[in-house]
Amino acid sequence: MIIFPDLPHIEVEGVEVAEEITVTLRTLSPIASCPSCGRASSRIQSRYTRTLRDLPAVGHPIRLIMHVRRFFCTKSTCVQKIFVERLPELCHPHAQRTKRLQEALRRLGLSMGGQRGADVGNEHGINGSRDTILRLVHQSDLPAKSEPHVIGLDDWAWKRRMRYGTLICDLERGLPIDLLADRTVETVSAWLEKHPTIDTISRDGSSEYASAIKKGAPQAREVSDRWHLVKNLAGCVSVVLASCLTQLRRAEVVAAASVEQVEQSSGEPPSYQRTRAERRAQRARQAERQARYEQITALHNQGMKSAEIAAVVGMNERTVRHWLSRGDLPYAGPRKPRSSPLDPYKTYLLERWHQGCRSGAQLERELRAKGYKGSQKAIYRCLATLELFVSSPSRRSSAEARSETESQLHPLLALSAPQATWLFFRKEEDLKAEEQENLRQLRQASPDLETAYQLVKDFLHMVRELSGERLEEWLDKVEASHLQAFQSFVTGVQQDKDAVLAGLTLVWSNGPVEGQVNRLKLIKRSMYGQADLELLKRRVLHHDKKSLERKNKKKQAQQQDHLEISRGRKKNTNSKHTTPLISKVA
Ligand SMILES: [Zn+2]
């Protein structure tokens, strides 16, 4: 009885090995118990054959042909007159698969989803269709309800910007414990009310979760998540950096445009190939638009309305809304040189210039006689550029050279606002030499940037060392700096101060929840948008023993680290915890 060690009352009658292994079995027990009343009976009514699929052996699927019996129930009052003998160790009543095969399929479904699980299973002789697997997953029990003490809340998107759910993690065990269909105050507070053992809740800065906690778990201490704090701070800083980079780029646009204008005004035959200056002006314009776009999205992510954003960045509100609704930057192709009433007369003007006529008034009279209807200003502007560049080739080339060295002098122009922000938020000793140079130049580019840098550094120090006692002092420094961009961050901190203080003091953070949200996203994506909440919940909450053991080992190591930090405030050990937090900033 090698393949059925736990079934002493079954005898193997025969084994047939082909593509599939067929094992014929017979039940031996002289009695069976009635499933309705429980009384044992030995009166056999009839026999029949039942076919079951089992786990494969040496790569071959196994089919069991079972000879089982029907019994009479001997209790006269029992509603069931005849019953079939059961094999509870082997299979469920009426099932077509053994329990262990069902379990294997269910596990495949939980870790891979229906279709993928079916495909992988079939390759290994564990046969079951997608629908069978999904049915087994739905029938499985959810992990036993726990009584958590420390939890983390975070939202996850059913559909980006449209519909959000809530993921709840037990932070002490580092495990997801529930998935809620939305993130409303009603749903979340109702869940919290059912879990009165909770005493600490880590959450992001959202006011909805804060209200839900006040309503559903007023006993709990709220912890504002450090990563979200750093992320919000990074949002503010990137606005400062974006506007600074925008100024630098605008200066570049002006410089490049003047060269472009001269090359057009100099009357050179129109060339279909764009000149270097045109290309550079185009690049500078595009970079400037990109910077503005980044600034707009950063402000939008901070919850600013289109009208406010438009006022801050100095753009039309409709354009702001258009850019935001597109979700990316509309590409502005090469700009056509603006046509001017002077255009048809430029060749004549240049000719007269080369003949030595420098008088604006004289040239205007000549042009008017030829039918020029434009402004006097346009003529003078054209003459000024000719004066500057055309008359003296040496001056022209030096002007060009100057603007080129300028763009070389500003490696900062190659930085995007998020890249620049990244420089501010990483540890200085982790930066490469080139990055350190960029950071140095950024800090020198304006006093505001230097102040912003120092404030960021102080804040990150609090985050890394969990020294929340210095928060008050930091807020005073921000106030003294008069930096507008930090105001929204400070307002947020003031409104949520107890939780922020807890976040900068306690070891709890939403890190594990974020990890689970990422896992959820992966699972959701693998289900090609066909996930319903129940299925998703079963898959997200499922953890097999091995991965749990691995996780626990890792957690113990981390706790050891935390102990070392809190004991000795060691300089190097804590970087491990904050680097992943901040790495998302970039
Ligand atoms: Zn009975």
Coordinates of C-alpha atoms and ligand atoms in Angstrom, one line a residue:
M1 CA 0.0 0.0 0.0
I2 CA 2.9 2.4 -0.8
I3 CA 0.9 5.0 -2.6
F4 CA -1.9 5.1 0.0
P5 CA -0.1 4.8 3.4
D6 CA -3.0 6.6 5.2
L7 CA -5.8 4.4 3.9
P8 CA -5.6 1.0 5.5
H9 CA -9.0 -0.1 4.3
I10 CA -8.2 0.1 0.6
E11 CA -6.7 -2.7 -1.4
V12 CA -5.0 -2.3 -4.8
E13 CA -6.5 -4.7 -7.3
G14 CA -4.4 -3.9 -10.3
V15 CA -2.1 -1.2 -11.8
E16 CA -1.9 -0.5 -15.5
V17 CA 0.9 1.7 -16.8
A18 CA 0.4 3.5 -20.1
E19 CA 0.4 7.3 -20.9
E20 CA -1.7 7.4 -17.8
I21 CA -1.3 5.1 -14.8
T22 CA -4.6 3.4 -13.9
V23 CA -4.9 2.0 -10.4
T24 CA -7.9 -0.2 -9.5
L25 CA -8.9 -0.1 -5.9
R26 CA -11.4 -1.8 -3.6
T27 CA -12.7 -0.8 -0.2
L28 CA -12.3 -3.4 2.5
S29 CA -13.9 -2.0 5.6
P30 CA -16.8 -4.3 6.7
I31 CA -18.9 -1.4 8.0
A32 CA -19.6 2.2 7.0
S33 CA -21.2 5.1 8.9
C34 CA -24.4 6.8 7.7
P35 CA -23.5 10.5 7.0
S36 CA -27.0 11.6 8.2
C37 CA -27.4 9.9 11.6
G38 CA -23.9 8.5 12.1
R39 CA -24.9 4.9 12.8
A40 CA -22.6 2.2 11.5
S41 CA -24.1 -0.3 9.1
S42 CA -22.8 -3.5 7.6
R43 CA -25.7 -4.1 5.2
I44 CA -24.5 -3.6 1.7
Q45 CA -27.1 -2.5 -0.8
S46 CA -25.0 -2.5 -4.0
R47 CA -21.6 -1.7 -5.5
Y48 CA -20.6 0.8 -8.1
T49 CA -17.4 2.3 -9.7
R50 CA -16.1 5.8 -9.1
T51 CA -13.3 7.4 -11.0
L52 CA -10.9 9.9 -9.4
R53 CA -7.9 11.8 -10.6
D54 CA -4.8 11.8 -8.4
L55 CA -1.4 13.5 -8.2
P56 CA 0.9 12.3 -10.9
A57 CA 3.7 9.7 -10.4
V58 CA 7.0 9.9 -12.3
G59 CA 5.4 12.4 -14.6
H60 CA 2.3 10.3 -15.5
P61 CA -1.2 11.4 -14.4
I62 CA -2.8 8.8 -12.2
R63 CA -6.4 7.7 -12.5
L64 CA -8.0 5.7 -9.7
I65 CA -10.8 3.3 -10.4
M66 CA -12.6 2.8 -7.1
H67 CA -15.0 0.0 -6.4
V68 CA -17.2 1.4 -3.6
R69 CA -20.4 0.3 -2.0
R70 CA -23.8 1.5 -1.0
F71 CA -25.2 0.6 2.5
F72 CA -28.6 0.5 4.0
C73 CA -29.0 2.8 7.0
T74 CA -30.2 0.6 9.9
K75 CA -31.8 3.4 11.9
S76 CA -35.5 3.3 11.1
T77 CA -36.1 6.9 11.8
C78 CA -33.2 8.1 9.6
V79 CA -34.2 10.2 6.6
Q80 CA -31.5 8.5 4.6
K81 CA -32.4 4.9 3.7
I82 CA -29.3 4.2 1.6
F83 CA -25.9 5.9 1.7
V84 CA -22.6 5.6 -0.1
E85 CA -19.5 4.8 1.9
R86 CA -17.3 7.8 2.3
L87 CA -13.5 8.1 2.0
P88 CA -12.9 11.3 3.9
E89 CA -9.1 10.9 3.9
L90 CA -9.0 10.6 0.1
C91 CA -11.7 12.8 -1.4
H92 CA -14.8 14.9 -0.9
P93 CA -18.1 13.3 -1.7
H94 CA -18.9 13.6 -5.4
A95 CA -15.5 15.0 -6.2
Q96 CA -13.7 13.9 -9.3
R97 CA -10.2 14.6 -7.9
T98 CA -8.5 13.4 -4.7
K99 CA -8.0 16.0 -2.0
R100 CA -4.3 16.2 -2.5
L101 CA -4.8 16.9 -6.3
Q102 CA -7.3 19.6 -5.4
E103 CA -4.9 21.1 -3.0
A104 CA -2.1 21.2 -5.6
L105 CA -4.4 22.8 -8.1
R106 CA -5.6 25.3 -5.5
R107 CA -2.0 26.3 -4.7
L108 CA -1.2 26.7 -8.3
G109 CA -4.2 29.0 -8.6
L110 CA -3.3 31.0 -5.6
S111 CA 0.2 31.6 -6.7
M112 CA -0.2 31.9 -10.4
G113 CA -3.9 32.5 -11.2
G114 CA -6.3 30.3 -13.1
Q115 CA -5.0 30.2 -16.7
R116 CA -1.3 30.2 -15.8
G117 CA -1.8 27.7 -13.0
A118 CA -3.6 25.4 -15.4
D119 CA -0.8 25.7 -18.0
V120 CA 2.0 25.0 -15.6
G121 CA 0.0 22.2 -13.9
N122 CA -0.7 20.5 -17.2
E123 CA 3.0 20.5 -18.0
H124 CA 3.6 18.4 -14.9
G125 CA 0.7 16.1 -15.1
I126 CA -1.4 18.0 -12.6
N127 CA -4.5 18.4 -14.8
G128 CA -7.2 20.9 -14.2
S129 CA -8.8 23.6 -16.3
R130 CA -8.7 27.3 -15.5
D131 CA -12.3 27.2 -14.3
T132 CA -11.6 24.2 -12.0
I133 CA -8.7 26.0 -10.5
L134 CA -10.6 29.2 -10.0
R135 CA -13.5 27.3 -8.4
L136 CA -11.1 25.6 -6.0
V137 CA -9.5 28.9 -5.1
H138 CA -12.9 30.4 -4.4
Q139 CA -13.9 27.4 -2.3
S140 CA -10.7 27.7 -0.2
D141 CA -10.8 29.2 3.3
L142 CA -9.3 32.6 3.9
P143 CA -6.5 32.6 6.4
A144 CA -7.7 32.5 10.0
K145 CA -8.7 35.8 11.4
S146 CA -6.0 37.3 13.6
E147 CA -6.2 39.9 16.3
P148 CA -3.6 42.3 15.2
H149 CA -2.1 45.0 17.4
V150 CA -0.1 47.1 14.9
I151 CA -1.5 47.5 11.4
G152 CA -0.7 49.5 8.3
L153 CA -3.2 50.9 5.9
D154 CA -2.6 51.8 2.3
D155 CA -4.7 52.2 -0.8
W156 CA -4.3 50.4 -4.1
A157 CA -5.8 51.2 -7.4
W158 CA -8.5 49.1 -9.0
K159 CA -8.2 51.5 -11.8
R160 CA -5.8 54.4 -11.7
R161 CA -7.3 57.7 -10.6
M162 CA -10.7 56.1 -10.7
R163 CA -11.3 53.5 -8.1
Y164 CA -9.2 52.5 -5.0
G165 CA -9.3 49.7 -2.5
T166 CA -7.6 49.4 0.9
L167 CA -4.9 46.9 1.9
I168 CA -4.5 46.1 5.6
C169 CA -1.3 44.6 6.9
D170 CA -0.4 43.2 10.3
L171 CA 2.9 45.0 10.8
E172 CA 4.2 42.8 13.6
R173 CA 3.9 39.7 11.4
G174 CA 4.5 41.6 8.1
L175 CA 1.5 40.0 6.5
P176 CA -1.5 41.3 4.6
I177 CA -4.6 40.5 6.6
D178 CA -7.5 42.0 4.6
L179 CA -8.5 43.7 1.4
L180 CA -11.3 46.2 1.4
A181 CA -13.3 47.1 -1.7
D182 CA -12.7 50.9 -1.3
R183 CA -11.0 53.4 1.0
T184 CA -14.1 55.3 2.3
V185 CA -14.4 56.3 5.9
E186 CA -17.4 54.0 6.3
T187 CA -15.8 50.9 5.0
V188 CA -12.5 51.4 6.8
S189 CA -14.0 52.4 10.1
A190 CA -16.4 49.5 10.1
W191 CA -13.5 47.2 9.6
L192 CA -11.5 48.8 12.5
E193 CA -14.5 48.5 14.8
K194 CA -14.4 44.8 14.3
H195 CA -10.8 44.7 15.4
P196 CA -10.7 46.3 18.9
T197 CA -7.2 44.8 19.7
I198 CA -5.5 47.3 17.4
D199 CA -3.5 49.9 19.3
T200 CA -1.2 51.4 16.6
I201 CA -2.0 52.2 13.0
S202 CA 0.5 53.4 10.4
R203 CA -1.0 55.2 7.4
D204 CA -0.2 57.7 4.7
G205 CA -1.1 61.4 5.1
S206 CA -4.6 61.0 3.6
S207 CA -7.4 62.6 5.6
E208 CA -9.8 59.8 4.8
Y209 CA -7.8 57.2 6.7
A210 CA -7.3 59.6 9.5
S211 CA -11.1 60.2 9.9
A212 CA -11.7 56.5 9.6
I213 CA -9.3 55.8 12.4
K214 CA -10.8 58.5 14.6
K215 CA -14.2 56.9 14.0
G216 CA -13.5 53.2 14.1
A217 CA -10.5 52.9 16.4
P218 CA -10.3 56.0 18.6
Q219 CA -8.1 54.0 21.0
A220 CA -5.3 53.6 18.4
R221 CA -2.2 55.7 18.1
E222 CA -1.8 57.0 14.5
V223 CA 1.6 56.9 12.8
S224 CA 2.1 59.0 9.7
D225 CA 4.2 57.0 7.3
R226 CA 7.8 58.2 6.9
W227 CA 8.0 57.4 3.2
H228 CA 4.9 59.4 2.4
L229 CA 6.3 62.3 4.5
V230 CA 9.5 62.2 2.5
K231 CA 7.6 61.8 -0.7
N232 CA 5.5 64.9 0.0
L233 CA 8.6 66.9 1.0
A234 CA 10.2 65.8 -2.3
G235 CA 7.1 67.0 -4.1
C236 CA 7.6 70.5 -2.6
V237 CA 11.3 70.5 -3.3
S238 CA 10.9 69.5 -6.8
V239 CA 8.6 72.5 -7.4
V240 CA 11.4 74.8 -6.1
L241 CA 13.9 73.0 -8.3
A242 CA 11.7 72.9 -11.3
S243 CA 11.1 76.6 -11.2
C244 CA 14.8 77.3 -10.8
L245 CA 15.7 75.0 -13.7
T246 CA 12.9 76.6 -15.8
Q247 CA 14.5 80.0 -15.2
L248 CA 17.9 78.7 -16.4
R249 CA 16.2 77.1 -19.5
R250 CA 14.3 80.3 -20.3
A251 CA 17.6 82.1 -20.4
E252 CA 18.9 79.5 -22.7
V253 CA 15.9 79.8 -25.0
V254 CA 16.4 83.5 -25.2
A255 CA 20.1 83.1 -26.1
A256 CA 19.5 80.4 -28.7
A257 CA 16.6 82.4 -30.2
S258 CA 18.8 85.4 -30.8
V259 CA 21.2 83.4 -32.8
E260 CA 18.4 81.8 -34.7
Q261 CA 16.9 85.2 -35.5
V262 CA 20.2 86.5 -36.8
E263 CA 20.7 83.6 -39.0
Q264 CA 17.3 84.1 -40.6
S265 CA 17.7 87.9 -40.8
S266 CA 21.1 87.6 -42.4
G267 CA 19.3 86.7 -45.6
E268 CA 21.0 83.4 -46.3
P269 CA 19.1 81.4 -48.8
P270 CA 16.4 79.4 -47.0
S271 CA 17.7 76.0 -46.3
Y272 CA 15.5 73.0 -45.7
Q273 CA 17.9 71.6 -43.3
R274 CA 17.4 73.2 -39.9
T275 CA 20.4 75.2 -38.7
R276 CA 22.2 74.2 -35.6
A277 CA 20.8 77.2 -33.8
E278 CA 17.3 76.3 -34.7
R279 CA 17.8 72.8 -33.4
R280 CA 19.3 74.1 -30.2
A281 CA 16.5 76.6 -29.7
Q282 CA 14.0 73.8 -30.3
R283 CA 15.7 71.6 -27.8
A284 CA 15.8 74.4 -25.2
R285 CA 12.1 75.1 -25.8
Q286 CA 11.2 71.4 -25.4
A287 CA 13.3 71.2 -22.2
E288 CA 11.6 74.3 -20.8
R289 CA 8.1 72.8 -21.6
Q290 CA 9.2 69.5 -20.0
A291 CA 10.2 71.4 -16.9
R292 CA 6.9 73.2 -16.8
Y293 CA 5.0 70.0 -17.3
E294 CA 6.8 68.4 -14.4
Q295 CA 6.1 71.3 -12.2
I296 CA 2.4 71.2 -13.1
T297 CA 2.2 67.5 -12.3
A298 CA 4.1 67.9 -9.1
L299 CA 1.6 70.6 -8.0
H300 CA -1.3 68.5 -9.2
N301 CA -0.1 65.6 -7.1
Q302 CA 0.0 67.8 -4.1
G303 CA -3.7 68.3 -4.6
M304 CA -3.6 71.8 -6.2
K305 CA -6.5 72.7 -8.5
S306 CA -5.8 73.7 -12.1
A307 CA -6.6 77.3 -11.6
E308 CA -4.1 77.6 -8.7
I309 CA -1.5 75.8 -10.7
A310 CA -2.1 78.1 -13.7
A311 CA -1.5 81.1 -11.4
V312 CA 1.7 79.6 -9.9
V313 CA 3.4 78.6 -13.2
G314 CA 2.0 81.5 -15.2
M315 CA 0.1 79.5 -17.8
N316 CA -3.4 79.5 -19.2
E317 CA -5.7 77.4 -17.0
R318 CA -7.1 75.6 -20.1
T319 CA -3.6 74.6 -21.1
V320 CA -2.9 73.3 -17.6
R321 CA -6.1 71.2 -17.7
H322 CA -5.3 69.9 -21.2
W323 CA -1.7 68.8 -20.2
L324 CA -3.0 67.1 -17.1
S325 CA -5.8 65.3 -18.8
R326 CA -3.4 64.1 -21.5
G327 CA -1.1 62.6 -18.8
D328 CA 1.9 63.5 -20.9
L329 CA 3.5 66.5 -22.6
P330 CA 2.0 67.3 -26.0
Y331 CA 5.0 67.5 -28.4
A332 CA 5.4 70.8 -30.0
G333 CA 7.1 70.2 -33.3
P334 CA 9.7 72.6 -34.7
R335 CA 8.3 76.0 -34.4
K336 CA 7.7 77.8 -37.8
P337 CA 9.6 81.1 -37.9
R338 CA 7.0 83.7 -37.2
S339 CA 6.2 85.6 -40.5
S340 CA 6.7 89.3 -40.5
P341 CA 5.6 92.0 -43.0
L342 CA 9.3 92.7 -43.3
D343 CA 10.1 89.2 -44.7
P344 CA 9.7 90.0 -48.5
Y345 CA 12.0 93.1 -48.0
K346 CA 14.8 91.5 -46.1
T347 CA 16.9 90.6 -49.2
Y348 CA 16.6 94.3 -50.3
L349 CA 17.5 95.5 -46.8
L350 CA 20.6 93.3 -46.6
E351 CA 21.7 94.4 -50.1
R352 CA 21.4 98.1 -49.1
W353 CA 23.2 97.3 -45.9
H354 CA 26.1 95.7 -47.8
Q355 CA 26.2 98.8 -50.1
G356 CA 26.9 100.8 -46.9
C357 CA 23.5 102.3 -46.2
R358 CA 23.2 102.4 -42.4
S359 CA 20.4 105.0 -41.9
G360 CA 17.2 103.6 -40.5
A361 CA 15.2 106.6 -41.6
Q362 CA 16.5 106.4 -45.2
L363 CA 15.9 102.7 -45.4
E364 CA 12.4 103.0 -44.0
R365 CA 11.6 105.6 -46.7
E366 CA 12.9 103.2 -49.4
L367 CA 11.0 100.3 -48.1
R368 CA 7.7 102.3 -47.7
A369 CA 8.2 103.4 -51.4
K370 CA 8.4 99.7 -52.3
G371 CA 5.1 99.1 -50.4
Y372 CA 6.2 98.0 -46.9
K373 CA 3.2 98.4 -44.5
G374 CA 4.8 97.1 -41.3
S375 CA 6.1 98.9 -38.3
Q376 CA 9.2 101.1 -38.1
K377 CA 10.3 99.1 -35.0
A378 CA 10.6 95.9 -37.1
I379 CA 13.1 97.7 -39.4
Y380 CA 15.1 99.0 -36.6
R381 CA 15.2 95.6 -34.9
C382 CA 16.4 94.0 -38.1
L383 CA 19.1 96.6 -38.5
A384 CA 20.2 96.1 -34.9
T385 CA 20.8 92.4 -35.4
L386 CA 22.6 93.1 -38.7
E387 CA 24.7 95.6 -36.8
L388 CA 25.5 93.0 -34.2
F389 CA 26.3 90.0 -36.2
V390 CA 26.4 90.4 -40.0
S391 CA 28.7 93.4 -40.3
S392 CA 31.4 91.7 -38.2
P393 CA 32.0 88.0 -38.8
S394 CA 34.3 87.9 -35.8
R395 CA 31.7 89.3 -33.5
R396 CA 29.1 86.9 -34.9
S397 CA 31.2 83.9 -34.3
S398 CA 32.2 85.0 -30.9
A399 CA 28.6 85.6 -29.9
E400 CA 27.8 82.1 -31.1
A401 CA 30.7 80.7 -29.3
R402 CA 29.7 82.5 -26.2
S403 CA 26.2 81.0 -26.1
E404 CA 27.6 77.6 -26.8
T405 CA 30.0 77.7 -23.9
E406 CA 27.2 78.9 -21.8
S407 CA 25.2 75.8 -22.6
Q408 CA 28.3 73.8 -21.7
L409 CA 28.7 75.7 -18.5
H410 CA 25.3 74.6 -17.5
P411 CA 25.2 70.8 -17.1
L412 CA 22.3 71.6 -14.8
L413 CA 20.2 72.2 -17.9
A414 CA 20.5 68.5 -18.7
L415 CA 18.9 67.7 -15.3
S416 CA 15.1 67.1 -15.0
A417 CA 13.4 68.3 -11.9
P418 CA 13.1 64.7 -10.5
Q419 CA 16.7 64.1 -11.1
A420 CA 17.7 67.2 -9.3
T421 CA 15.3 66.3 -6.5
W422 CA 17.0 62.9 -6.3
L423 CA 20.4 64.6 -5.7
F424 CA 18.9 66.5 -2.8
F425 CA 17.4 63.4 -1.2
R426 CA 20.3 60.9 -1.5
K427 CA 23.1 60.7 1.0
E428 CA 25.9 62.9 -0.2
E429 CA 28.5 60.1 0.2
D430 CA 26.5 57.8 -2.1
L431 CA 26.7 60.3 -5.0
K432 CA 29.2 59.9 -7.8
A433 CA 31.7 62.6 -8.4
E434 CA 29.7 64.1 -11.3
E435 CA 26.5 64.0 -9.2
Q436 CA 28.2 65.7 -6.4
E437 CA 29.4 68.5 -8.8
N438 CA 25.8 68.9 -10.0
L439 CA 24.6 69.1 -6.5
R440 CA 27.2 71.7 -5.7
Q441 CA 26.2 73.8 -8.7
L442 CA 22.5 73.5 -7.8
R443 CA 23.1 74.7 -4.3
Q444 CA 25.0 77.6 -5.6
A445 CA 22.5 78.5 -8.3
S446 CA 20.3 80.4 -5.7
P447 CA 20.2 81.0 -2.0
D448 CA 16.8 79.5 -1.9
L449 CA 18.1 76.2 -3.2
E450 CA 20.8 76.1 -0.6
T451 CA 18.2 76.7 2.2
A452 CA 15.9 74.1 0.7
Y453 CA 18.9 71.7 0.6
Q454 CA 19.7 72.2 4.3
L455 CA 16.0 71.8 5.3
V456 CA 15.8 68.5 3.4
K457 CA 19.0 67.3 5.0
D458 CA 17.7 68.1 8.5
F459 CA 14.4 66.4 7.8
L460 CA 16.0 63.2 6.4
H461 CA 18.2 63.1 9.4
M462 CA 15.1 63.0 11.6
V463 CA 13.7 60.2 9.4
R464 CA 16.9 58.2 9.4
E465 CA 17.6 58.5 13.1
L466 CA 14.0 58.5 14.3
S467 CA 14.7 61.8 16.1
G468 CA 11.2 63.3 16.0
E469 CA 12.0 65.4 19.1
R470 CA 13.6 67.8 16.7
L471 CA 10.5 68.4 14.6
E472 CA 9.5 71.6 16.4
E473 CA 13.0 73.1 15.8
W474 CA 12.8 72.1 12.1
L475 CA 9.4 73.7 11.6
D476 CA 10.8 76.9 13.1
K477 CA 13.6 76.8 10.6
V478 CA 11.2 76.4 7.7
E479 CA 9.2 79.3 9.0
A480 CA 12.3 81.4 9.2
S481 CA 13.3 80.5 5.6
H482 CA 10.1 82.0 4.1
L483 CA 10.3 79.4 1.4
Q484 CA 6.8 79.3 -0.2
A485 CA 7.1 75.9 -1.6
F486 CA 7.5 74.3 1.8
Q487 CA 4.4 75.9 3.1
S488 CA 2.0 73.2 2.0
F489 CA 4.2 70.6 3.5
V490 CA 4.3 72.4 6.8
T491 CA 0.6 73.0 6.8
G492 CA 0.1 69.2 6.3
V493 CA 2.5 68.4 9.1
Q494 CA 0.8 70.9 11.5
Q495 CA -2.6 69.4 10.8
D496 CA -1.4 65.9 11.5
K497 CA 1.3 66.6 14.1
D498 CA 0.8 63.8 16.6
A499 CA 0.9 61.2 13.8
V500 CA 3.9 62.8 12.1
L501 CA 5.7 62.9 15.5
A502 CA 4.9 59.2 16.0
G503 CA 6.2 58.5 12.5
L504 CA 9.5 60.2 13.2
T505 CA 9.9 58.4 16.5
L506 CA 8.4 54.9 16.3
V507 CA 9.9 52.0 14.3
W508 CA 6.6 51.3 12.5
S509 CA 6.2 52.4 8.9
N510 CA 4.2 51.5 5.9
G511 CA 7.1 49.9 4.2
P512 CA 5.7 46.3 4.5
V513 CA 2.3 47.5 3.3
E514 CA 3.9 49.2 0.3
G515 CA 5.6 45.9 -0.5
Q516 CA 2.3 44.1 -0.3
V517 CA 0.7 46.7 -2.5
N518 CA 3.3 46.0 -5.1
R519 CA 2.7 42.3 -4.9
L520 CA -1.0 43.0 -5.2
K521 CA -0.4 45.0 -8.4
L522 CA 1.6 42.2 -9.9
I523 CA -1.1 39.7 -9.1
K524 CA -3.8 42.0 -10.4
R525 CA -1.9 42.5 -13.6
S526 CA -1.4 38.8 -14.1
M527 CA -5.2 38.4 -14.0
Y528 CA -5.6 40.7 -17.0
G529 CA -8.2 42.9 -15.4
Q530 CA -10.5 40.0 -14.7
A531 CA -9.9 40.0 -11.0
D532 CA -12.9 40.2 -8.7
L533 CA -12.3 41.2 -5.1
E534 CA -12.8 37.8 -3.6
L535 CA -10.3 36.1 -5.9
L536 CA -7.8 38.9 -5.5
K537 CA -8.2 38.8 -1.7
R538 CA -7.6 35.0 -1.6
R539 CA -4.5 35.3 -3.7
V540 CA -3.1 38.4 -1.9
L541 CA -3.7 36.9 1.6
H542 CA -2.3 33.5 0.6
H543 CA 1.2 32.8 1.9
D544 CA 2.8 29.4 1.8
K545 CA 4.8 28.1 4.7
K546 CA 8.2 28.4 3.1
S547 CA 7.9 32.0 2.1
L548 CA 6.6 32.8 5.6
E549 CA 9.6 31.1 7.2
R550 CA 11.9 33.1 4.9
K551 CA 10.1 36.3 5.8
N552 CA 10.3 35.7 9.5
K553 CA 14.0 35.1 9.3
K554 CA 14.5 38.4 7.4
K555 CA 12.3 40.2 9.9
Q556 CA 14.3 38.9 12.9
A557 CA 17.5 40.2 11.2
Q558 CA 15.9 43.6 10.7
Q559 CA 14.7 43.8 14.3
Q560 CA 18.3 43.0 15.3
D561 CA 19.3 46.0 13.2
H562 CA 16.7 48.3 14.7
L563 CA 17.9 47.3 18.2
E564 CA 21.5 48.2 17.2
I565 CA 20.3 51.5 15.9
S566 CA 18.4 52.4 19.0
R567 CA 21.2 51.3 21.2
G568 CA 24.2 52.8 19.5
R569 CA 22.7 55.0 16.8
K570 CA 25.1 53.3 14.6
K571 CA 26.1 55.3 11.6
N572 CA 25.9 52.7 8.8
T573 CA 23.3 50.2 9.8
N574 CA 20.3 52.4 9.5
S575 CA 20.9 53.5 6.0
K576 CA 19.4 50.2 4.9
H577 CA 16.0 51.2 6.2
T578 CA 15.8 54.6 4.6
T579 CA 17.4 54.0 1.3
P580 CA 14.4 51.9 0.0
L581 CA 12.1 54.5 1.4
I582 CA 13.7 57.3 -0.4
S583 CA 14.6 55.4 -3.5
K584 CA 11.0 55.9 -4.7
V585 CA 11.5 59.6 -4.8
A586 CA 13.4 59.6 -8.0
Ligands
ZN1 ZN -28.8 7.1 8.9

